[in-house]
Coordinates of C-alpha atoms and ligand atoms in Angstrom, one line a residue:
X28 CA 25.2 92.6 33.2
X29 CA 24.7 94.4 29.9
X30 CA 27.6 95.9 28.0
X31 CA 27.6 99.6 27.8
X32 CA 28.3 101.5 24.6
X33 CA 29.7 105.1 24.4
X34 CA 28.9 106.8 21.1
X35 CA 30.7 110.2 20.7
X36 CA 28.6 112.7 18.8
X37 CA 30.5 114.2 15.9
X38 CA 28.3 117.3 16.2
X39 CA 30.9 118.8 18.5
X40 CA 33.9 117.6 16.4
X41 CA 36.0 119.9 14.3
X42 CA 34.1 119.6 11.0
X43 CA 37.1 120.8 9.0
X44 CA 38.9 117.7 10.1
X45 CA 36.0 115.3 10.4
X46 CA 37.7 112.1 9.1
X47 CA 40.6 112.7 11.4
X48 CA 38.3 113.4 14.4
X49 CA 36.2 110.3 13.7
X50 CA 39.3 108.1 13.5
X51 CA 40.7 109.7 16.7
X52 CA 37.6 109.2 18.8
X53 CA 37.3 105.6 17.7
X54 CA 40.9 104.9 18.5
X55 CA 40.3 106.6 21.8
X56 CA 37.7 103.9 22.7
X57 CA 34.4 105.2 21.2
X58 CA 32.1 102.3 20.4
X59 CA 30.2 104.0 17.6
X60 CA 30.1 107.3 15.8
X61 CA 26.9 109.3 16.4
X62 CA 26.1 111.4 13.3
X63 CA 23.5 114.1 13.9
X64 CA 21.5 115.0 10.8
X65 CA 19.6 118.3 11.1
X66 CA 17.5 119.9 8.3
X67 CA 16.6 123.4 9.5
X68 CA 13.0 122.3 9.4
X69 CA 12.3 119.6 12.0
X70 CA 15.0 121.3 14.1
X71 CA 16.4 124.8 13.9
X72 CA 19.9 123.8 12.8
X73 CA 21.5 122.4 9.7
X74 CA 24.3 119.8 9.6
X75 CA 25.2 117.0 7.2
X76 CA 23.7 114.6 4.7
X77 CA 24.5 111.2 3.3
X78 CA 27.5 112.5 1.3
X79 CA 29.4 113.1 4.6
X80 CA 28.6 109.6 5.9
X81 CA 29.8 108.2 2.6
X82 CA 33.0 110.4 2.8
X83 CA 33.7 109.0 6.3
X84 CA 33.6 105.5 4.9
X85 CA 35.8 106.4 1.9
X86 CA 38.2 108.0 4.4
X87 CA 38.5 104.5 5.9
X88 CA 36.2 104.7 9.0
X89 CA 35.1 101.1 9.7
X90 CA 33.4 101.6 13.1
X91 CA 29.7 101.6 13.6
X92 CA 27.9 104.7 12.3
X93 CA 24.8 105.6 14.2
X94 CA 22.8 108.1 12.2
X95 CA 20.3 110.3 14.2
X96 CA 17.9 111.9 11.7
X97 CA 16.4 115.1 13.0
X98 CA 14.7 115.7 9.6
X99 CA 11.2 115.7 8.3
X100 CA 10.3 113.6 6.3
X101 CA 12.6 110.7 6.8
X102 CA 12.1 107.9 4.3
X103 CA 14.2 109.2 1.4
X104 CA 17.1 109.9 3.8
X105 CA 16.8 106.4 5.4
X106 CA 17.5 104.8 2.0
X107 CA 20.3 107.3 1.2
X108 CA 22.1 106.9 4.6
X109 CA 21.8 103.1 4.4
X110 CA 23.5 103.2 1.1
X111 CA 26.1 105.7 2.5
X112 CA 27.2 103.2 5.1
X113 CA 25.1 103.8 8.2
X114 CA 24.6 100.9 10.6
X115 CA 21.9 102.3 12.9
X116 CA 19.3 104.8 11.7
X117 CA 17.1 106.6 14.2
X118 CA 14.3 109.0 13.6
X119 CA 11.7 110.9 15.5
X120 CA 8.1 109.5 15.4
X121 CA 6.7 113.1 14.8
X122 CA 8.7 113.3 11.6
X123 CA 7.2 110.3 9.8
X124 CA 3.6 109.9 8.8
X125 CA 4.0 106.2 8.9
X126 CA 6.3 105.2 11.7
X127 CA 5.8 101.4 11.2
X128 CA 6.7 101.7 7.6
X129 CA 9.8 103.8 8.2
X130 CA 11.1 101.4 10.8
X131 CA 10.6 98.5 8.4
X132 CA 12.3 100.5 5.7
X133 CA 15.4 100.9 7.9
X134 CA 15.6 97.1 8.6
X135 CA 14.9 96.2 5.0
X136 CA 18.2 98.0 4.1
X137 CA 20.1 96.0 6.7
X138 CA 20.4 98.6 9.4
X139 CA 19.2 98.6 13.0
X140 CA 16.2 100.8 13.6
X141 CA 15.8 103.4 16.3
X142 CA 13.0 105.7 17.5
X143 CA 14.0 109.0 19.2
X144 CA 11.8 110.3 22.0
X145 CA 11.8 114.0 22.6
X146 CA 11.7 115.3 26.2
X147 CA 8.0 116.1 26.0
X148 CA 7.1 112.9 24.0
X149 CA 5.7 109.9 25.7
X150 CA 6.7 106.3 25.0
X151 CA 3.2 105.4 23.7
X152 CA 4.4 105.5 20.1
X153 CA 6.4 102.3 20.9
X154 CA 3.4 100.3 21.9
X155 CA 2.6 98.7 18.5
X156 CA 6.0 98.8 16.9
X157 CA 8.3 97.4 19.6
X158 CA 9.0 94.3 17.5
X159 CA 10.4 96.6 14.8
X160 CA 12.7 98.6 17.0
X161 CA 16.4 97.9 17.9
X162 CA 17.1 101.0 19.8
X163 CA 15.1 103.6 21.8
X164 CA 16.8 106.9 21.9
X165 CA 15.7 108.9 24.9
X166 CA 16.4 112.6 24.2
X167 CA 17.6 114.2 27.4
X168 CA 17.7 117.7 25.7
X169 CA 15.5 119.2 23.0
X170 CA 17.1 118.2 19.7
X171 CA 19.0 120.7 17.6
X172 CA 22.1 121.7 19.4
X173 CA 25.1 120.3 21.3
X174 CA 26.2 121.5 24.7
X175 CA 22.8 121.7 26.3
X176 CA 22.0 120.8 29.9
X177 CA 20.6 117.3 30.7
X178 CA 16.8 117.5 31.6
X179 CA 16.4 115.6 34.8
X180 CA 12.7 114.7 34.1
X181 CA 13.9 112.4 31.4
X182 CA 15.4 110.0 34.0
X183 CA 12.0 108.6 34.8
X184 CA 11.4 108.0 31.1
X185 CA 14.6 106.0 30.9
X186 CA 13.3 103.8 33.7
X187 CA 10.1 103.3 31.8
X188 CA 11.9 102.6 28.5
X189 CA 14.0 99.9 30.3
X190 CA 10.9 98.3 31.8
X191 CA 9.3 98.2 28.3
X192 CA 12.3 96.5 26.9
X193 CA 12.4 94.0 29.7
X194 CA 8.7 93.2 29.2
X195 CA 9.2 92.8 25.5
X196 CA 12.0 90.2 26.1
X197 CA 13.7 91.6 23.0
X198 CA 17.3 92.8 22.5
X199 CA 16.7 96.6 22.4
X200 CA 19.1 99.2 23.4
X201 CA 18.1 102.2 25.6
X202 CA 20.3 105.1 24.4
X203 CA 20.4 108.5 25.9
X204 CA 21.3 111.6 24.0
X205 CA 22.0 115.1 25.4
X206 CA 24.0 116.5 28.3
X207 CA 25.8 113.3 29.1
X208 CA 29.0 113.7 31.0
X209 CA 31.3 111.7 33.3
X210 CA 29.5 113.2 36.3
X211 CA 26.0 112.1 35.4
X212 CA 26.6 108.9 33.3
X213 CA 26.3 106.7 36.4
X214 CA 22.8 108.1 37.3
X215 CA 21.7 107.6 33.7
X216 CA 23.0 104.0 33.6
X217 CA 21.3 103.3 37.0
X218 CA 18.0 104.4 35.4
X219 CA 18.4 101.8 32.7
X220 CA 20.4 103.2 29.8
X221 CA 23.0 101.1 28.1
X222 CA 24.2 103.4 25.3
X223 CA 25.4 106.9 26.0
X224 CA 25.8 109.6 23.3
X225 CA 28.2 112.4 24.3
X226 CA 29.3 115.3 22.1
X227 CA 30.6 118.3 23.9
X228 CA 31.8 116.4 27.0
X229 CA 34.3 114.5 24.7
X230 CA 35.2 116.9 21.9
X231 CA 35.8 120.0 24.1
X232 CA 38.6 118.1 25.9
X233 CA 42.1 117.6 24.5
X234 CA 42.3 114.0 25.6
X235 CA 39.2 112.0 24.2
X236 CA 40.5 108.8 25.8
X237 CA 40.8 110.3 29.2
X238 CA 37.1 111.4 29.1
X239 CA 35.8 108.0 27.9
X240 CA 38.0 106.2 30.5
X241 CA 36.5 108.4 33.2
X242 CA 33.0 107.6 31.9
X243 CA 33.7 103.9 31.9
X244 CA 35.2 104.1 35.4
X245 CA 31.9 105.6 36.5
X246 CA 29.9 102.8 34.7
X247 CA 32.1 100.1 36.5
X248 CA 30.6 101.4 39.8
X249 CA 27.2 100.2 38.7
X250 CA 28.5 96.7 38.0
X251 CA 30.1 96.6 41.4
X252 CA 27.0 97.8 43.3
Ligands
DX5_216 C1 21.3 117.1 19.9 C2 22.0 115.9 19.4 C3 23.1 115.3 20.2 C4 24.2 116.2 20.6 C5 24.6 115.9 22.0 O1 20.3 117.4 19.1 O2 21.1 114.9 19.0 O3 23.6 114.1 19.7 O4 25.3 116.1 19.8 O5 25.5 116.9 22.4 P1 25.9 117.0 23.9 O6 26.6 115.7 24.3 O7 26.9 118.2 23.8 O8 24.7 117.4 24.7
ZN217 ZN1 21.9 113.0 18.4

C-alpha cells in the first residue's frame, strides 16, 4: 500500500506568526508544508514570494516545502523558489507557454516537479510530459482562496490521474488540493490520491495534531478494506 502524505496549507495559518505556525504544524505530524503563491493575475488573490520561503528556512524549518505557484508566468519564480529552499514546485499548465521546459527547469534545480490541474482542465496536458512529472496536483476547488467546498466532479479525475500513473509505471504522486477534511479524505483516497493538501480544516482548529490524527484514522480504513 502506498504511503499517504498530509500537507497542511499555510494559506490558512496566522501569517503574523508564520514561522511558529509552520513549526507547530510539522511537529503535529504534517508531512510537508504547502505554500500557496498567488499573484493577483493568474488568480484573484495575492500571497507570498520566495522571500517568505527563504525566511521559513532561516527560521529553522527543515521539513519539505511544497510550493504551489498560482502565478503567470512561472519560470523566473521557479528558479527563485528553488534557491529559496523549495523541495517541490508545482505550476498550472495554463500559466506557462512551454510546459515541458518549465517542468525540466524545476528538476534542473533539484526540485520535484508538479503540474496542477484546475477543475475544468483535462489531464491531456500530461500526455507528452509524464516522464518529467513527479506530482499531479488535482485542484478540487478553483484556485485562489482557502475554505472553499470540494467539487465532487473532480473525484473522477483523481481516478483517471491514478490510472495514468499506474500505466506510466513511474513514481508519481497524485495530490488533491481544496476542500479536504477528515470527513471526505477517505473518499478522495479511495479515488486514488496519496497526498492531501488541507488548509482551513487544520488551521481553524485549536489542535492541529487532533485533526491530522483523525485524517490518518480515516486513511487507515482504506488500508483495512
Ligand atoms: C487554493 C489553494 C489551497 C488552499 C486549500 O487555491 O491552492 O492550497 O489553501 O485550502 P482549503 O483546504 O481550506 O480548501
Ligand atoms: Zn494550493
